[in-house]
PDB file of C-alpha atoms in Angstrom:
ATOM      1  CA  MET A  77     -33.143  97.004  -6.370  1.00 45.00           C
ATOM      2  CA  ARG A  78     -35.103  99.608  -4.383  1.00 54.00           C
ATOM      3  CA  THR A  79     -36.044  96.955  -1.803  1.00 55.00           C
ATOM      4  CA  LEU A  80     -32.388  95.940  -1.499  1.00 43.00           C
ATOM      5  CA  ARG A  81     -31.356  99.551  -0.874  1.00 50.00           C
ATOM      6  CA  ARG A  82     -34.036  99.979   1.797  1.00 55.00           C
ATOM      7  CA  MET A  83     -32.831  96.826   3.554  1.00 50.00           C
ATOM      8  CA  GLN A  84     -29.157  97.805   3.552  1.00 46.00           C
ATOM      9  CA  PRO A  85     -29.200  99.328   7.076  1.00 56.00           C
ATOM     10  CA  LEU A  86     -30.416  95.926   8.301  1.00 56.00           C
ATOM     11  CA  PHE A  87     -27.630  94.198   6.372  1.00 48.00           C
ATOM     12  CA  VAL A  88     -25.087  96.560   7.949  1.00 48.00           C
ATOM     13  CA  LEU A  89     -26.339  95.672  11.438  1.00 61.00           C
ATOM     14  CA  LEU A  90     -26.213  91.974  10.584  1.00 58.00           C
ATOM     15  CA  ALA A  91     -22.666  92.379   9.239  1.00 49.00           C
ATOM     16  CA  LEU A  92     -21.538  94.090  12.443  1.00 54.00           C
ATOM     17  CA  LEU A  93     -23.227  91.348  14.485  1.00 64.00           C
ATOM     18  CA  PHE A  94     -21.503  88.694  12.381  1.00 55.00           C
ATOM     19  CA  MET A  95     -18.078  90.255  12.956  1.00 52.00           C
ATOM     20  CA  ALA A  96     -18.759  90.535  16.696  1.00 62.00           C
ATOM     21  CA  LEU A  97     -19.767  86.859  16.863  1.00 61.00           C
ATOM     22  CA  LEU A  98     -16.701  85.919  14.832  1.00 55.00           C
ATOM     23  CA  LEU A  99     -14.471  87.710  17.317  1.00 57.00           C
ATOM     24  CA  ARG A 100     -16.280  86.103  20.235  1.00 62.00           C
ATOM     25  CA  SER A 101     -15.891  82.613  18.767  1.00 57.00           C
ATOM     26  CA  GLN A 102     -12.134  83.138  18.481  1.00 53.00           C
ATOM     27  CA  TRP A 103     -11.698  84.928  21.808  1.00 58.00           C
ATOM     28  CA  GLU A 104      -9.732  82.172  23.560  1.00 62.00           C
ATOM     29  CA  GLU A 105      -7.279  81.926  20.667  1.00 56.00           C
ATOM     30  CA  LEU A 106      -6.916  85.705  20.605  1.00 57.00           C
ATOM     31  CA  GLN A 107      -6.102  85.813  24.317  1.00 60.00           C
ATOM     32  CA  THR A 108      -3.343  83.213  24.018  1.00 62.00           C
ATOM     33  CA  HIS A 109      -1.881  84.583  20.775  1.00 61.00           C
ATOM     34  CA  GLN A 110       1.441  86.402  20.917  1.00 63.00           C
ATOM     35  CA  TRP A 111       0.797  89.864  19.489  1.00 68.00           C
ATOM     36  CA  GLN A 112       3.642  92.249  18.744  1.00 79.00           C
ATOM     37  CA  LEU A 113       3.684  95.422  16.662  1.00 84.00           C
ATOM     38  CA  ASN A 114       6.461  95.775  14.111  1.00 91.00           C
ATOM     39  CA  PRO A 115       6.708  99.435  12.999  1.00 93.00           C
ATOM     40  CA  ARG A 116       8.753  98.653   9.892  1.00 95.00           C
ATOM     41  CA  TRP A 117       6.134  96.306   8.506  1.00 96.00           C
ATOM     42  CA  LEU A 118       3.378  98.783   9.356  1.00 95.00           C
ATOM     43  CA  VAL A 119       5.217 101.533   7.465  1.00 97.00           C
ATOM     44  CA  ALA A 120       5.684  99.146   4.541  1.00 98.00           C
ATOM     45  CA  SER A 121       1.968  98.350   4.585  1.00 97.00           C
ATOM     46  CA  ALA A 122       1.084 102.051   4.518  1.00 97.00           C
ATOM     47  CA  GLY A 123       3.472 102.682   1.628  1.00 98.00           C
ATOM     48  CA  LEU A 124       2.054  99.792  -0.386  1.00 98.00           C
ATOM     49  CA  LEU A 125      -1.457 101.085   0.319  1.00 97.00           C
ATOM     50  CA  VAL A 126      -0.558 104.494  -1.118  1.00 97.00           C
ATOM     51  CA  ALA A 127       0.995 102.806  -4.168  1.00 98.00           C
ATOM     52  CA  ALA A 128      -2.176 100.755  -4.703  1.00 98.00           C
ATOM     53  CA  TRP A 129      -4.309 103.896  -4.617  1.00 97.00           C
ATOM     54  CA  ALA A 130      -1.971 105.588  -7.093  1.00 96.00           C
ATOM     55  CA  VAL A 131      -2.384 102.725  -9.569  1.00 97.00           C
ATOM     56  CA  GLU A 132      -6.155 102.419  -9.240  1.00 96.00           C
ATOM     57  CA  ILE A 133      -6.553 106.133  -9.935  1.00 97.00           C
ATOM     58  CA  VAL A 134      -4.587 105.621 -13.162  1.00 96.00           C
ATOM     59  CA  VAL A 135      -6.911 102.742 -14.099  1.00 97.00           C
ATOM     60  CA  TRP A 136     -10.021 104.855 -13.537  1.00 96.00           C
ATOM     61  CA  LEU A 137      -8.653 107.868 -15.425  1.00 95.00           C
ATOM     62  CA  ARG A 138      -7.739 105.714 -18.440  1.00 94.00           C
ATOM     63  CA  LEU A 139     -11.257 104.286 -18.463  1.00 93.00           C
ATOM     64  CA  LEU A 140     -12.722 107.768 -18.119  1.00 92.00           C
ATOM     65  CA  ARG A 141     -10.691 108.858 -21.129  1.00 91.00           C
ATOM     66  CA  THR A 142     -11.995 105.853 -23.078  1.00 86.00           C
ATOM     67  CA  VAL A 143     -15.576 107.113 -22.703  1.00 84.00           C
ATOM     68  CA  GLY A 144     -14.775 110.725 -23.556  1.00 84.00           C
ATOM     69  CA  GLY A 145     -13.954 112.271 -20.185  1.00 87.00           C
ATOM     70  CA  ARG A 146     -10.586 113.830 -19.422  1.00 88.00           C
ATOM     71  CA  LEU A 147      -9.056 114.754 -16.090  1.00 90.00           C
ATOM     72  CA  GLY A 148      -5.512 115.425 -14.969  1.00 90.00           C
ATOM     73  CA  TYR A 149      -4.011 113.011 -12.464  1.00 92.00           C
ATOM     74  CA  TRP A 150      -4.091 115.303  -9.410  1.00 91.00           C
ATOM     75  CA  PRO A 151      -7.653 116.554  -9.957  1.00 91.00           C
ATOM     76  CA  GLY A 152      -8.650 112.929 -10.510  1.00 93.00           C
ATOM     77  CA  ALA A 153      -6.906 111.844  -7.308  1.00 93.00           C
ATOM     78  CA  ARG A 154      -8.637 114.608  -5.372  1.00 91.00           C
ATOM     79  CA  ILE A 155     -12.040 113.478  -6.671  1.00 92.00           C
ATOM     80  CA  TRP A 156     -11.180 109.846  -5.965  1.00 93.00           C
ATOM     81  CA  PHE A 157     -10.328 110.379  -2.307  1.00 91.00           C
ATOM     82  CA  LEU A 158     -13.086 112.881  -1.570  1.00 87.00           C
ATOM     83  CA  SER A 159     -15.593 110.368  -2.953  1.00 86.00           C
ATOM     84  CA  ALA A 160     -14.099 107.252  -1.365  1.00 83.00           C
ATOM     85  CA  ILE A 161     -15.019 108.127   2.199  1.00 77.00           C
ATOM     86  CA  VAL A 162     -18.769 108.278   1.464  1.00 74.00           C
ATOM     87  CA  ARG A 163     -19.027 104.726   0.133  1.00 73.00           C
ATOM     88  CA  TYR A 164     -19.503 103.396   3.661  1.00 68.00           C
ATOM     89  CA  ILE A 165     -22.902 105.112   3.845  1.00 66.00           C
ATOM     90  CA  PRO A 166     -25.679 102.540   3.209  1.00 59.00           C
ATOM     91  CA  GLY A 167     -27.150 102.808  -0.265  1.00 55.00           C
ATOM     92  CA  ASN A 168     -24.213 102.089  -2.619  1.00 61.00           C
ATOM     93  CA  VAL A 169     -25.050 105.300  -4.504  1.00 72.00           C
ATOM     94  CA  TRP A 170     -23.131 107.974  -2.624  1.00 75.00           C
ATOM     95  CA  GLN A 171     -19.654 107.356  -4.013  1.00 81.00           C
ATOM     96  CA  PRO A 172     -20.694 107.394  -7.699  1.00 84.00           C
ATOM     97  CA  LEU A 173     -22.972 110.368  -7.017  1.00 83.00           C
ATOM     98  CA  SER A 174     -20.116 112.260  -5.378  1.00 85.00           C
ATOM     99  CA  MET A 175     -17.726 111.412  -8.228  1.00 90.00           C
ATOM    100  CA  THR A 176     -20.317 112.487 -10.792  1.00 89.00           C
ATOM    101  CA  LEU A 177     -20.869 115.880  -9.173  1.00 88.00           C
ATOM    102  CA  LEU A 178     -17.157 116.571  -8.666  1.00 88.00           C
ATOM    103  CA  CYS A 179     -16.292 115.502 -12.209  1.00 90.00           C
ATOM    104  CA  GLN A 180     -19.089 117.643 -13.623  1.00 89.00           C
ATOM    105  CA  ARG A 181     -17.505 120.687 -11.986  1.00 87.00           C
ATOM    106  CA  ARG A 182     -14.548 120.033 -14.276  1.00 88.00           C
ATOM    107  CA  GLY A 183     -16.604 119.654 -17.405  1.00 88.00           C
ATOM    108  CA  VAL A 184     -16.963 115.862 -17.485  1.00 88.00           C
ATOM    109  CA  LYS A 185     -20.434 114.725 -18.501  1.00 87.00           C
ATOM    110  CA  PRO A 186     -22.336 112.698 -15.868  1.00 86.00           C
ATOM    111  CA  GLU A 187     -22.840 109.861 -18.364  1.00 82.00           C
ATOM    112  CA  ALA A 188     -19.088 109.569 -18.894  1.00 86.00           C
ATOM    113  CA  THR A 189     -18.380 109.460 -15.153  1.00 90.00           C
ATOM    114  CA  VAL A 190     -21.061 106.874 -14.392  1.00 85.00           C
ATOM    115  CA  THR A 191     -19.917 104.709 -17.308  1.00 85.00           C
ATOM    116  CA  SER A 192     -16.274 104.914 -16.248  1.00 90.00           C
ATOM    117  CA  ILE A 193     -17.259 103.762 -12.752  1.00 90.00           C
ATOM    118  CA  LEU A 194     -19.180 100.828 -14.219  1.00 86.00           C
ATOM    119  CA  LEU A 195     -16.224  99.906 -16.444  1.00 89.00           C
ATOM    120  CA  TYR A 196     -13.878 100.199 -13.481  1.00 93.00           C
ATOM    121  CA  GLN A 197     -15.916  97.714 -11.454  1.00 91.00           C
ATOM    122  CA  VAL A 198     -15.938  95.255 -14.364  1.00 90.00           C
ATOM    123  CA  ILE A 199     -12.188  95.602 -14.981  1.00 93.00           C
ATOM    124  CA  ILE A 200     -11.121  95.115 -11.378  1.00 95.00           C
ATOM    125  CA  LEU A 201     -13.322  92.023 -11.089  1.00 94.00           C
ATOM    126  CA  LEU A 202     -11.824  90.619 -14.300  1.00 94.00           C
ATOM    127  CA  ALA A 203      -8.340  91.326 -12.946  1.00 96.00           C
ATOM    128  CA  VAL A 204      -9.017  89.100  -9.937  1.00 97.00           C
ATOM    129  CA  THR A 205      -9.543  86.011 -12.105  1.00 96.00           C
ATOM    130  CA  PRO A 206      -5.912  85.360 -13.171  1.00 96.00           C
ATOM    131  CA  ILE A 207      -4.719  85.884  -9.598  1.00 97.00           C
ATOM    132  CA  ALA A 208      -7.383  83.530  -8.250  1.00 96.00           C
ATOM    133  CA  ALA A 209      -6.735  80.936 -10.964  1.00 96.00           C
ATOM    134  CA  LEU A 210      -2.992  80.922 -10.306  1.00 96.00           C
ATOM    135  CA  TYR A 211      -3.497  80.749  -6.545  1.00 96.00           C
ATOM    136  CA  PHE A 212      -6.117  78.004  -6.417  1.00 95.00           C
ATOM    137  CA  GLY A 213      -4.398  76.033  -9.163  1.00 93.00           C
ATOM    138  CA  ALA A 214      -0.968  76.187  -7.511  1.00 93.00           C
ATOM    139  CA  THR A 215      -1.982  75.708  -3.870  1.00 92.00           C
ATOM    140  CA  GLY A 216      -5.218  73.734  -4.036  1.00 91.00           C
ATOM    141  CA  ASN A 217      -6.313  75.706  -0.969  1.00 92.00           C
ATOM    142  CA  TRP A 218     -10.036  76.434  -0.883  1.00 92.00           C
ATOM    143  CA  GLY A 219      -9.919  77.175   2.832  1.00 89.00           C
ATOM    144  CA  LEU A 220     -12.615  75.568   4.934  1.00 89.00           C
ATOM    145  CA  LEU A 221     -14.226  74.270   1.721  1.00 89.00           C
ATOM    146  CA  THR A 222     -11.146  72.414   0.440  1.00 86.00           C
ATOM    147  CA  ASP A 223     -12.584  68.932   1.020  1.00 86.00           C
ATOM    148  CA  LEU A 224     -15.815  69.920  -0.712  1.00 86.00           C
ATOM    149  CA  LEU A 225     -14.391  71.808  -3.705  1.00 85.00           C
ATOM    150  CA  SER A 226     -10.992  70.242  -4.399  1.00 79.00           C
ATOM    151  CA  GLY A 227     -12.444  67.785  -6.915  1.00 83.00           C
ATOM    152  CA  PHE A 228     -14.100  70.624  -8.832  1.00 86.00           C
ATOM    153  CA  GLY A 229     -11.047  72.907  -8.796  1.00 84.00           C
ATOM    154  CA  PRO A 230     -10.176  72.769 -12.531  1.00 89.00           C
ATOM    155  CA  TRP A 231     -13.802  73.362 -13.506  1.00 92.00           C
ATOM    156  CA  LEU A 232     -14.173  76.310 -11.138  1.00 91.00           C
ATOM    157  CA  ILE A 233     -10.926  77.844 -12.382  1.00 91.00           C
ATOM    158  CA  GLY A 234     -12.032  77.428 -15.999  1.00 92.00           C
ATOM    159  CA  ILE A 235     -15.409  79.024 -15.304  1.00 92.00           C
ATOM    160  CA  GLY A 236     -13.702  81.922 -13.538  1.00 91.00           C
ATOM    161  CA  LEU A 237     -11.319  82.557 -16.438  1.00 93.00           C
ATOM    162  CA  ALA A 238     -13.999  82.306 -19.145  1.00 92.00           C
ATOM    163  CA  PRO A 239     -15.179  85.962 -18.972  1.00 90.00           C
ATOM    164  CA  LEU A 240     -11.589  87.229 -19.072  1.00 90.00           C
ATOM    165  CA  ALA A 241     -10.788  85.044 -22.084  1.00 89.00           C
ATOM    166  CA  ALA A 242     -13.929  86.222 -23.881  1.00 86.00           C
ATOM    167  CA  PHE A 243     -13.091  89.895 -23.370  1.00 85.00           C
ATOM    168  CA  LEU A 244      -9.479  89.391 -24.480  1.00 84.00           C
ATOM    169  CA  VAL A 245     -10.549  87.586 -27.656  1.00 83.00           C
ATOM    170  CA  ARG A 246     -13.196  90.212 -28.414  1.00 82.00           C
ATOM    171  CA  PRO A 247     -12.518  93.457 -26.514  1.00 79.00           C
ATOM    172  CA  ALA A 248     -15.615  95.072 -28.026  1.00 76.00           C
ATOM    173  CA  LEU A 249     -17.645  92.617 -25.967  1.00 78.00           C
ATOM    174  CA  LEU A 250     -16.831  94.649 -22.859  1.00 75.00           C
ATOM    175  CA  ILE A 251     -18.392  97.754 -24.391  1.00 76.00           C
ATOM    176  CA  ASP A 252     -21.319  95.635 -25.618  1.00 79.00           C
ATOM    177  CA  VAL A 253     -21.989  94.490 -22.057  1.00 77.00           C
ATOM    178  CA  VAL A 254     -21.796  98.055 -20.745  1.00 76.00           C
ATOM    179  CA  ASN A 255     -24.116  99.272 -23.524  1.00 78.00           C
ATOM    180  CA  TRP A 256     -26.596  96.526 -22.658  1.00 81.00           C
ATOM    181  CA  VAL A 257     -26.654  97.762 -19.061  1.00 76.00           C
ATOM    182  CA  LEU A 258     -27.000 101.379 -20.203  1.00 74.00           C
ATOM    183  CA  ARG A 259     -29.909 100.538 -22.523  1.00 78.00           C
ATOM    184  CA  ARG A 260     -31.600  98.605 -19.745  1.00 78.00           C
ATOM    185  CA  PHE A 261     -31.582 101.777 -17.635  1.00 70.00           C
ATOM    186  CA  GLY A 262     -32.671 103.957 -20.539  1.00 74.00           C
ATOM    187  CA  ARG A 263     -29.259 105.549 -21.119  1.00 71.00           C
ATOM    188  CA  ALA A 264     -27.600 106.291 -24.449  1.00 71.00           C
ATOM    189  CA  PRO A 265     -25.076 103.610 -25.533  1.00 72.00           C
ATOM    190  CA  LEU A 266     -21.372 104.377 -25.816  1.00 69.00           C
ATOM    191  CA  GLU A 267     -20.058 105.387 -29.212  1.00 66.00           C
ATOM    192  CA  THR A 268     -16.551 104.132 -28.538  1.00 68.00           C
ATOM    193  CA  GLY A 269     -14.561 100.924 -28.679  1.00 67.00           C
ATOM    194  CA  PHE A 270     -11.880  99.113 -26.714  1.00 71.00           C
ATOM    195  CA  ALA A 271      -8.657  98.276 -28.539  1.00 74.00           C
ATOM    196  CA  ARG A 272      -7.117  94.996 -27.399  1.00 78.00           C
ATOM    197  CA  GLY A 273      -3.846  96.736 -26.573  1.00 84.00           C
ATOM    198  CA  GLU A 274      -5.557  99.286 -24.336  1.00 86.00           C
ATOM    199  CA  LEU A 275      -7.582  96.572 -22.608  1.00 86.00           C
ATOM    200  CA  LEU A 276      -4.416  94.570 -21.918  1.00 90.00           C
ATOM    201  CA  VAL A 277      -2.671  97.622 -20.469  1.00 93.00           C
ATOM    202  CA  ILE A 278      -5.611  98.460 -18.198  1.00 94.00           C
ATOM    203  CA  LEU A 279      -5.983  94.839 -17.085  1.00 94.00           C
ATOM    204  CA  ALA A 280      -2.249  94.635 -16.332  1.00 96.00           C
ATOM    205  CA  LEU A 281      -2.510  97.793 -14.241  1.00 97.00           C
ATOM    206  CA  ALA A 282      -5.531  96.371 -12.411  1.00 97.00           C
ATOM    207  CA  VAL A 283      -3.681  93.119 -11.660  1.00 97.00           C
ATOM    208  CA  ALA A 284      -0.704  95.139 -10.373  1.00 98.00           C
ATOM    209  CA  ASP A 285      -3.120  97.129  -8.220  1.00 98.00           C
ATOM    210  CA  TRP A 286      -4.466  93.934  -6.642  1.00 98.00           C
ATOM    211  CA  VAL A 287      -0.944  92.671  -5.972  1.00 98.00           C
ATOM    212  CA  LEU A 288      -0.125  95.940  -4.201  1.00 98.00           C
ATOM    213  CA  TRP A 289      -3.292  95.698  -2.110  1.00 98.00           C
ATOM    214  CA  GLY A 290      -2.469  92.110  -1.225  1.00 98.00           C
ATOM    215  CA  ALA A 291       1.100  93.041  -0.347  1.00 98.00           C
ATOM    216  CA  SER A 292      -0.203  95.798   1.935  1.00 98.00           C
ATOM    217  CA  PHE A 293      -2.490  93.264   3.641  1.00 97.00           C
ATOM    218  CA  CYS A 294       0.434  90.861   3.979  1.00 97.00           C
ATOM    219  CA  ALA A 295       2.708  93.535   5.469  1.00 97.00           C
ATOM    220  CA  LEU A 296      -0.018  94.528   7.939  1.00 96.00           C
ATOM    221  CA  ALA A 297      -0.329  90.899   9.071  1.00 95.00           C
ATOM    222  CA  PHE A 298       3.437  90.758   9.607  1.00 95.00           C
ATOM    223  CA  GLY A 299       3.265  94.066  11.466  1.00 94.00           C
ATOM    224  CA  LEU A 300       0.737  92.695  13.971  1.00 90.00           C
ATOM    225  CA  ASN A 301       2.231  89.254  14.610  1.00 87.00           C
ATOM    226  CA  VAL A 302       5.551  87.583  15.332  1.00 84.00           C
ATOM    227  CA  TYR A 303       6.632  85.365  12.439  1.00 89.00           C
ATOM    228  CA  SER A 304       9.942  83.805  11.502  1.00 91.00           C
ATOM    229  CA  ALA A 305      11.375  84.382   8.022  1.00 94.00           C
ATOM    230  CA  PRO A 306      10.328  80.901   6.781  1.00 95.00           C
ATOM    231  CA  GLU A 307       6.817  81.460   8.131  1.00 94.00           C
ATOM    232  CA  MET A 308       6.605  84.795   6.307  1.00 95.00           C
ATOM    233  CA  LEU A 309       7.722  83.198   3.038  1.00 96.00           C
ATOM    234  CA  ALA A 310       5.098  80.491   3.454  1.00 95.00           C
ATOM    235  CA  LEU A 311       2.276  82.895   4.353  1.00 96.00           C
ATOM    236  CA  ALA A 312       2.974  85.700   1.866  1.00 97.00           C
ATOM    237  CA  PRO A 313       1.548  84.038  -1.301  1.00 96.00           C
ATOM    238  CA  HIS A 314      -1.671  83.164   0.536  1.00 97.00           C
ATOM    239  CA  LEU A 315      -2.143  86.633   2.020  1.00 97.00           C
ATOM    240  CA  ILE A 316      -1.347  88.473  -1.220  1.00 98.00           C
ATOM    241  CA  ALA A 317      -3.597  86.355  -3.441  1.00 97.00           C
ATOM    242  CA  VAL A 318      -6.518  85.840  -1.066  1.00 97.00           C
ATOM    243  CA  TYR A 319      -6.927  89.574  -0.490  1.00 97.00           C
ATOM    244  CA  SER A 320      -8.183  90.177  -4.033  1.00 96.00           C
ATOM    245  CA  VAL A 321     -10.485  87.140  -3.910  1.00 96.00           C
ATOM    246  CA  ALA A 322     -12.055  88.140  -0.595  1.00 94.00           C
ATOM    247  CA  TYR A 323     -12.433  91.755  -1.715  1.00 93.00           C
ATOM    248  CA  ALA A 324     -14.165  90.669  -4.921  1.00 93.00           C
ATOM    249  CA  ILE A 325     -16.573  88.453  -2.970  1.00 91.00           C
ATOM    250  CA  GLY A 326     -17.481  91.413  -0.772  1.00 86.00           C
ATOM    251  CA  LEU A 327     -17.829  93.670  -3.808  1.00 86.00           C
ATOM    252  CA  VAL A 328     -20.269  91.464  -5.700  1.00 84.00           C
ATOM    253  CA  SER A 329     -22.361  90.698  -2.608  1.00 77.00           C
ATOM    254  CA  LEU A 330     -24.079  94.135  -2.818  1.00 67.00           C
ATOM    255  CA  LEU A 331     -25.516  93.501   0.650  1.00 65.00           C
ATOM    256  CA  THR A 332     -23.490  95.987   2.692  1.00 65.00           C
ATOM    257  CA  PRO A 333     -21.446  99.119   1.944  1.00 63.00           C
ATOM    258  CA  SER A 334     -17.958  98.158   0.753  1.00 66.00           C
ATOM    259  CA  GLY A 335     -18.678  94.488   1.473  1.00 69.00           C
ATOM    260  CA  LEU A 336     -18.731  95.063   5.242  1.00 72.00           C
ATOM    261  CA  GLY A 337     -18.736  91.690   7.006  1.00 74.00           C
ATOM    262  CA  VAL A 338     -18.860  89.712   3.754  1.00 82.00           C
ATOM    263  CA  ARG A 339     -15.209  90.412   2.955  1.00 88.00           C
ATOM    264  CA  GLU A 340     -14.131  89.537   6.489  1.00 86.00           C
ATOM    265  CA  GLY A 341     -16.121  86.300   6.287  1.00 87.00           C
ATOM    266  CA  ALA A 342     -14.356  85.415   3.032  1.00 92.00           C
ATOM    267  CA  PHE A 343     -10.971  86.035   4.653  1.00 94.00           C
ATOM    268  CA  TYR A 344     -11.930  83.703   7.487  1.00 92.00           C
ATOM    269  CA  LEU A 345     -13.204  81.049   5.092  1.00 93.00           C
ATOM    270  CA  LEU A 346     -10.014  81.000   3.003  1.00 95.00           C
ATOM    271  CA  LEU A 347      -7.290  81.725   5.557  1.00 95.00           C
ATOM    272  CA  ALA A 348      -8.443  80.217   8.876  1.00 92.00           C
ATOM    273  CA  PRO A 349      -6.902  76.780   8.140  1.00 93.00           C
ATOM    274  CA  ILE A 350      -3.577  78.447   7.311  1.00 93.00           C
ATOM    275  CA  MET A 351      -3.063  81.070  10.019  1.00 89.00           C
ATOM    276  CA  GLY A 352      -5.743  80.379  12.620  1.00 85.00           C
ATOM    277  CA  GLY A 353      -9.247  81.763  12.934  1.00 84.00           C
ATOM    278  CA  GLY A 354      -8.457  84.318  15.630  1.00 82.00           C
ATOM    279  CA  THR A 355      -5.451  85.731  13.828  1.00 87.00           C
ATOM    280  CA  VAL A 356      -7.167  86.070  10.467  1.00 90.00           C
ATOM    281  CA  THR A 357     -10.209  87.693  12.087  1.00 85.00           C
ATOM    282  CA  VAL A 358      -8.112  90.392  13.739  1.00 85.00           C
ATOM    283  CA  VAL A 359      -5.959  90.992  10.650  1.00 91.00           C
ATOM    284  CA  ALA A 360      -9.039  91.243   8.404  1.00 89.00           C
ATOM    285  CA  LEU A 361     -10.707  93.764  10.721  1.00 85.00           C
ATOM    286  CA  ALA A 362      -7.415  95.641  11.123  1.00 87.00           C
ATOM    287  CA  MET A 363      -7.113  95.938   7.329  1.00 90.00           C
ATOM    288  CA  ARG A 364     -10.616  97.397   7.168  1.00 87.00           C
ATOM    289  CA  ILE A 365      -9.749 100.010   9.819  1.00 85.00           C
ATOM    290  CA  TRP A 366      -6.302 100.621   8.299  1.00 88.00           C
ATOM    291  CA  THR A 367      -7.858 101.379   4.913  1.00 88.00           C
ATOM    292  CA  MET A 368     -10.584 103.619   6.340  1.00 83.00           C
ATOM    293  CA  VAL A 369      -8.039 105.645   8.326  1.00 84.00           C
ATOM    294  CA  GLY A 370      -5.870 106.000   5.235  1.00 88.00           C
ATOM    295  CA  GLU A 371      -8.825 107.130   3.136  1.00 86.00           C
ATOM    296  CA  ALA A 372      -9.844 109.651   5.796  1.00 85.00           C
ATOM    297  CA  ILE A 373      -6.311 111.088   5.875  1.00 88.00           C
ATOM    298  CA  ALA A 374      -6.143 111.226   2.070  1.00 89.00           C
ATOM    299  CA  ALA A 375      -9.536 112.946   1.909  1.00 85.00           C
ATOM    300  CA  GLY A 376      -8.440 115.449   4.560  1.00 86.00           C
ATOM    301  CA  VAL A 377      -5.262 116.245   2.644  1.00 88.00           C
ATOM    302  CA  SER A 378      -7.311 116.624  -0.551  1.00 85.00           C
ATOM    303  CA  LEU A 379      -9.556 119.140   1.185  1.00 82.00           C
ATOM    304  CA  LEU A 380      -6.610 121.135   2.523  1.00 83.00           C
ATOM    305  CA  LEU A 381      -4.775 121.345  -0.792  1.00 77.00           C
ATOM    306  CA  PRO A 382      -6.027 124.177  -3.026  1.00 71.00           C
ATOM    307  CA  ASP A 383      -8.098 123.191  -6.026  1.00 70.00           C
ATOM    308  CA  ARG A 384      -6.361 125.515  -8.459  1.00 62.00           C
ATOM    309  CA  LEU A 385      -7.727 124.377 -11.781  1.00 53.00           C
ATOM    310  CA  PRO A 386     -10.777 126.288 -13.040  1.00 51.00           C
ATOM    311  CA  ALA A 387     -14.042 124.455 -12.585  1.00 47.00           C
ATOM    312  CA  VAL A 388     -17.091 124.450 -14.807  1.00 46.00           C
ATOM    313  CA  ASP A 389     -20.291 125.763 -13.233  1.00 44.00           C
ATOM    314  CA  PRO A 390     -21.984 122.655 -11.875  1.00 43.00           C
ATOM    315  CA  ASP A 391     -25.562 121.591 -12.268  1.00 47.00           C
ATOM    316  CA  PRO A 392     -25.942 119.369  -9.207  1.00 45.00           C
ATOM    317  CA  VAL A 393     -29.629 118.704  -9.769  1.00 46.00           C
ATOM    318  CA  ALA A 394     -29.041 117.438 -13.303  1.00 47.00           C
ATOM    319  CA  ALA A 395     -26.150 115.247 -12.221  1.00 46.00           C
ATOM    320  CA  ASP A 396     -28.143 113.828  -9.326  1.00 48.00           C
ATOM    321  CA  ASN A 397     -31.102 113.066 -11.570  1.00 50.00           C
ATOM    322  CA  ASP A 398     -28.888 111.469 -14.225  1.00 47.00           C
ATOM    323  CA  LEU A 399     -27.263 109.164 -11.713  1.00 46.00           C
ATOM    324  CA  ARG A 400     -30.422 108.215  -9.851  1.00 46.00           C
ATOM    325  CA  GLU A 401     -32.237 107.447 -13.097  1.00 44.00           C
ATOM    326  CA  GLY A 402     -29.416 105.095 -14.060  1.00 42.00           C
ATOM    327  CA  ILE A 403     -29.386 103.287 -10.721  1.00 41.00           C
ATOM    328  CA  ALA A 404     -33.128 103.265  -9.949  1.00 42.00           C
TER     329      ALA A 404
END
């Protein structure tokens, strides 16, 4: 793990090189493509992006409450956005470290914050599986790998749904997995459980969050290109569903901050046969920039708004040590 963290700057450079080569390979198509900005779709994309953030904050706060931490929605949102902008720094530790320190100022134990972040990552990955299963099962589109994987589709879908089914049948298994990870890093196990009803609610919220993200991606694509109404209806299911799949692939890669380059490669792999390699490359990169700009604006607003609730005296050194011991 330490070696991987030390190599991340190299992975970032390779990711940037990959995206540059991807753009270069599609340059002729990009030059001949008819580009046209549609302000209404861009506004819709921004609104859906804000809605997606609102839902994912709810998901995290419910998970934080499950492990004994409590925050109000607006303090939680402020922490969420102030921490989000640092995740692009190589190392994959800065966002959880920032969240841990900011939560500790409000009396939330570092262990609770770190555990809620771990649970959040597990939940959002689980929430991708029903979307992916429905999409691949209904469309049979595996992108550039369709000829290779189409015969294995049912098996791949079943394998993907297996973890979700296991956690739904035995919700305590999710806590067992988290406790196994905590013990492996020398942390105290959780003394809490997951009721099936609560797990279903959180999973439903996470699925809704992915749909909102996908809809924002879809609206951005429509805001950058000229499509007829039938073309939009045909493209929308692909854009909405593939977003969560590509994001998850980037998330689990662990090679670059926020899946830089990996996510864009997954978009190209799955969508190039449907909307053209040049178009999908530009839309994927535009979504990355769109999200980063939105996060920067949200973080700026969070800084400008007064933090009125009383904070607990922080112990930054203790929080930093707790987090680094868990990740080292």
